GROMACS .gro file of C-alpha atoms in nm:
model
  179
    1UNK     CA    1   0.000   0.000   0.000
    2UNK     CA    2   0.106   0.358  -0.061
    3UNK     CA    3   0.250   0.557   0.232
    4UNK     CA    4   0.298   0.267   0.469
    5UNK     CA    5   0.586   0.242   0.711
    6UNK     CA    6   0.864  -0.012   0.702
    7UNK     CA    7   0.981   0.129   1.036
    8UNK     CA    8   0.930   0.440   1.242
    9UNK     CA    9   1.068   0.576   1.564
   10UNK     CA   10   0.810   0.809   1.722
   11UNK     CA   11   0.715   0.918   1.367
   12UNK     CA   12   1.035   1.128   1.366
   13UNK     CA   13   1.271   0.882   1.195
   14UNK     CA   14   1.081   0.687   0.930
   15UNK     CA   15   1.149   0.457   0.635
   16UNK     CA   16   0.831   0.453   0.431
   17UNK     CA   17   0.696   0.325   0.102
   18UNK     CA   18   0.597   0.606  -0.132
   19UNK     CA   19   0.304   0.681  -0.356
   20UNK     CA   20   0.439   0.461  -0.637
   21UNK     CA   21   0.547   0.097  -0.599
   22UNK     CA   22   0.924   0.072  -0.562
   23UNK     CA   23   0.973   0.420  -0.415
   24UNK     CA   24   1.121   0.467  -0.066
   25UNK     CA   25   1.117   0.774   0.157
   26UNK     CA   26   1.381   0.830   0.425
   27UNK     CA   27   1.223   1.081   0.664
   28UNK     CA   28   1.390   1.277   0.944
   29UNK     CA   29   1.151   1.512   1.127
   30UNK     CA   30   1.296   1.760   1.374
   31UNK     CA   31   1.060   1.942   1.378
   32UNK     CA   32   0.993   1.987   1.004
   33UNK     CA   33   0.900   1.709   0.764
   34UNK     CA   34   1.232   1.673   0.579
   35UNK     CA   35   1.322   1.371   0.372
   36UNK     CA   36   1.505   1.213   0.086
   37UNK     CA   37   1.339   0.973  -0.154
   38UNK     CA   38   1.447   0.730  -0.422
   39UNK     CA   39   1.239   0.597  -0.708
   40UNK     CA   40   1.216   0.242  -0.836
   41UNK     CA   41   1.456   0.096  -0.577
   42UNK     CA   42   1.242  -0.164  -0.401
   43UNK     CA   43   1.146  -0.455  -0.627
   44UNK     CA   44   0.830  -0.650  -0.551
   45UNK     CA   45   0.849  -1.015  -0.442
   46UNK     CA   46   1.227  -1.009  -0.396
   47UNK     CA   47   1.432  -1.029  -0.075
   48UNK     CA   48   1.600  -0.690  -0.054
   49UNK     CA   49   1.839  -0.544   0.203
   50UNK     CA   50   1.757  -0.180   0.282
   51UNK     CA   51   1.981   0.048   0.490
   52UNK     CA   52   1.895   0.406   0.581
   53UNK     CA   53   2.195   0.598   0.720
   54UNK     CA   54   2.171   0.932   0.903
   55UNK     CA   55   2.480   1.135   0.998
   56UNK     CA   56   2.389   1.470   1.150
   57UNK     CA   57   2.755   1.580   1.164
   58UNK     CA   58   2.778   1.597   0.784
   59UNK     CA   59   2.742   1.929   0.601
   60UNK     CA   60   2.502   1.852   0.313
   61UNK     CA   61   2.174   1.665   0.272
   62UNK     CA   62   2.345   1.405   0.052
   63UNK     CA   63   2.604   1.340   0.323
   64UNK     CA   64   2.357   1.348   0.614
   65UNK     CA   65   2.104   1.101   0.474
   66UNK     CA   66   2.184   0.799   0.257
   67UNK     CA   67   1.998   0.496   0.128
   68UNK     CA   68   2.158   0.163   0.038
   69UNK     CA   69   1.983  -0.120  -0.147
   70UNK     CA   70   2.158  -0.458  -0.134
   71UNK     CA   71   2.474  -0.283  -0.017
   72UNK     CA   72   2.485  -0.020  -0.293
   73UNK     CA   73   2.413   0.349  -0.238
   74UNK     CA   74   2.115   0.498  -0.423
   75UNK     CA   75   2.060   0.861  -0.517
   76UNK     CA   76   1.811   1.050  -0.301
   77UNK     CA   77   1.608   1.354  -0.403
   78UNK     CA   78   1.563   1.587  -0.104
   79UNK     CA   79   1.286   1.803   0.033
   80UNK     CA   80   1.395   2.055   0.295
   81UNK     CA   81   1.718   2.056   0.493
   82UNK     CA   82   1.792   1.734   0.678
   83UNK     CA   83   1.841   1.834   1.046
   84UNK     CA   84   2.163   1.791   1.241
   85UNK     CA   85   2.004   1.560   1.500
   86UNK     CA   86   1.702   1.341   1.559
   87UNK     CA   87   1.468   1.364   1.853
   88UNK     CA   88   1.558   1.150   2.153
   89UNK     CA   89   1.264   0.945   2.279
   90UNK     CA   90   1.177   0.624   2.457
   91UNK     CA   91   0.903   0.495   2.229
   92UNK     CA   92   0.922   0.148   2.076
   93UNK     CA   93   1.045   0.111   1.721
   94UNK     CA   94   0.739   0.028   1.510
   95UNK     CA   95   0.791  -0.223   1.230
   96UNK     CA   96   0.571  -0.294   0.931
   97UNK     CA   97   0.262  -0.085   0.992
   98UNK     CA   98   0.040  -0.147   0.691
   99UNK     CA   99   0.309  -0.316   0.483
  100UNK     CA  100   0.214  -0.639   0.309
  101UNK     CA  101   0.561  -0.788   0.318
  102UNK     CA  102   0.814  -0.990   0.511
  103UNK     CA  103   1.087  -0.855   0.738
  104UNK     CA  104   1.405  -0.998   0.884
  105UNK     CA  105   1.701  -0.868   1.087
  106UNK     CA  106   1.616  -0.507   1.167
  107UNK     CA  107   1.906  -0.318   1.324
  108UNK     CA  108   1.951   0.030   1.470
  109UNK     CA  109   2.295   0.181   1.531
  110UNK     CA  110   2.395   0.498   1.718
  111UNK     CA  111   2.649   0.592   1.453
  112UNK     CA  112   2.645   0.619   1.075
  113UNK     CA  113   2.784   0.304   0.917
  114UNK     CA  114   3.010   0.354   0.616
  115UNK     CA  115   2.946   0.217   0.268
  116UNK     CA  116   3.210  -0.057   0.296
  117UNK     CA  117   3.063  -0.193   0.619
  118UNK     CA  118   2.712  -0.196   0.476
  119UNK     CA  119   2.827  -0.375   0.161
  120UNK     CA  120   3.034  -0.625   0.360
  121UNK     CA  121   2.757  -0.707   0.609
  122UNK     CA  122   2.431  -0.675   0.417
  123UNK     CA  123   2.403  -1.052   0.370
  124UNK     CA  124   2.529  -1.151   0.715
  125UNK     CA  125   2.376  -1.179   1.058
  126UNK     CA  126   2.526  -0.928   1.295
  127UNK     CA  127   2.752  -1.062   1.568
  128UNK     CA  128   3.034  -0.935   1.790
  129UNK     CA  129   3.284  -0.950   1.502
  130UNK     CA  130   3.101  -0.660   1.331
  131UNK     CA  131   3.335  -0.354   1.336
  132UNK     CA  132   3.059  -0.136   1.487
  133UNK     CA  133   2.909  -0.393   1.723
  134UNK     CA  134   2.958  -0.164   2.026
  135UNK     CA  135   2.734   0.094   1.853
  136UNK     CA  136   2.445  -0.148   1.801
  137UNK     CA  137   2.139  -0.013   1.987
  138UNK     CA  138   1.870  -0.253   1.866
  139UNK     CA  139   1.875  -0.583   1.683
  140UNK     CA  140   1.553  -0.763   1.598
  141UNK     CA  141   1.614  -1.094   1.421
  142UNK     CA  142   1.239  -1.151   1.402
  143UNK     CA  143   1.272  -1.512   1.504
  144UNK     CA  144   1.039  -1.460   1.801
  145UNK     CA  145   0.748  -1.648   1.646
  146UNK     CA  146   0.445  -1.493   1.819
  147UNK     CA  147   0.285  -1.175   1.942
  148UNK     CA  148   0.359  -0.814   1.849
  149UNK     CA  149   0.660  -0.743   2.071
  150UNK     CA  150   1.011  -0.780   1.933
  151UNK     CA  151   1.300  -0.912   2.136
  152UNK     CA  152   1.608  -0.690   2.118
  153UNK     CA  153   1.927  -0.894   2.095
  154UNK     CA  154   2.155  -0.592   2.151
  155UNK     CA  155   2.283  -0.494   2.493
  156UNK     CA  156   2.035  -0.201   2.498
  157UNK     CA  157   1.726  -0.423   2.533
  158UNK     CA  158   1.505  -0.177   2.342
  159UNK     CA  159   1.146  -0.278   2.292
  160UNK     CA  160   1.028  -0.322   1.936
  161UNK     CA  161   0.673  -0.362   1.817
  162UNK     CA  162   0.509  -0.502   1.505
  163UNK     CA  163   0.190  -0.325   1.400
  164UNK     CA  164  -0.079  -0.434   1.163
  165UNK     CA  165  -0.194  -0.780   1.063
  166UNK     CA  166   0.101  -0.980   1.197
  167UNK     CA  167   0.158  -1.344   1.123
  168UNK     CA  168   0.473  -1.532   1.207
  169UNK     CA  169   0.590  -1.789   0.955
  170UNK     CA  170   0.899  -1.990   0.897
  171UNK     CA  171   1.044  -1.870   0.571
  172UNK     CA  172   1.371  -1.971   0.409
  173UNK     CA  173   1.493  -1.611   0.379
  174UNK     CA  174   1.820  -1.703   0.547
  175UNK     CA  175   1.899  -1.961   0.282
  176UNK     CA  176   1.781  -1.737  -0.001
  177UNK     CA  177   1.956  -1.413   0.088
  178UNK     CA  178   2.213  -1.447   0.367
  179UNK     CA  179   2.567  -1.586   0.363
   0.00000   0.00000   0.00000
């Protein structure tokens, strides 16, 4: 569906499907609705690794907000000036509200990962050999199997939540996409 969220953190940091299939919006609100979007980057019915990277210390929109698909950076078109910081809050990360799709291995870091790290790890499960493991703030493998709460495997123990019509299924995504 158009304008449905892949993930959102207090509606301030959002990765959202657009108004056309295949479009993705990377939204950073603080307080304005600023974003970058990419067209035709999310294929239907295909396992796809998506990474949204925010670095408020960078000088330009293109350096502050980046999108990677299967480890490769995509060009974003921007609306507004991406802010230097995101809002700090204690709300659960919401996953999959309204999205008719499957999710696996959602991760949140407290630093901007570089292109080489994203490319090198986009098909791997995160573990303590990851060069930025100490910066991992949430890791949801989505192997929980029931309910709407997500177990955080990072040391932060942040609550995650699945919204919408949730069903847990065994799916061979690991064998199809990872390693």
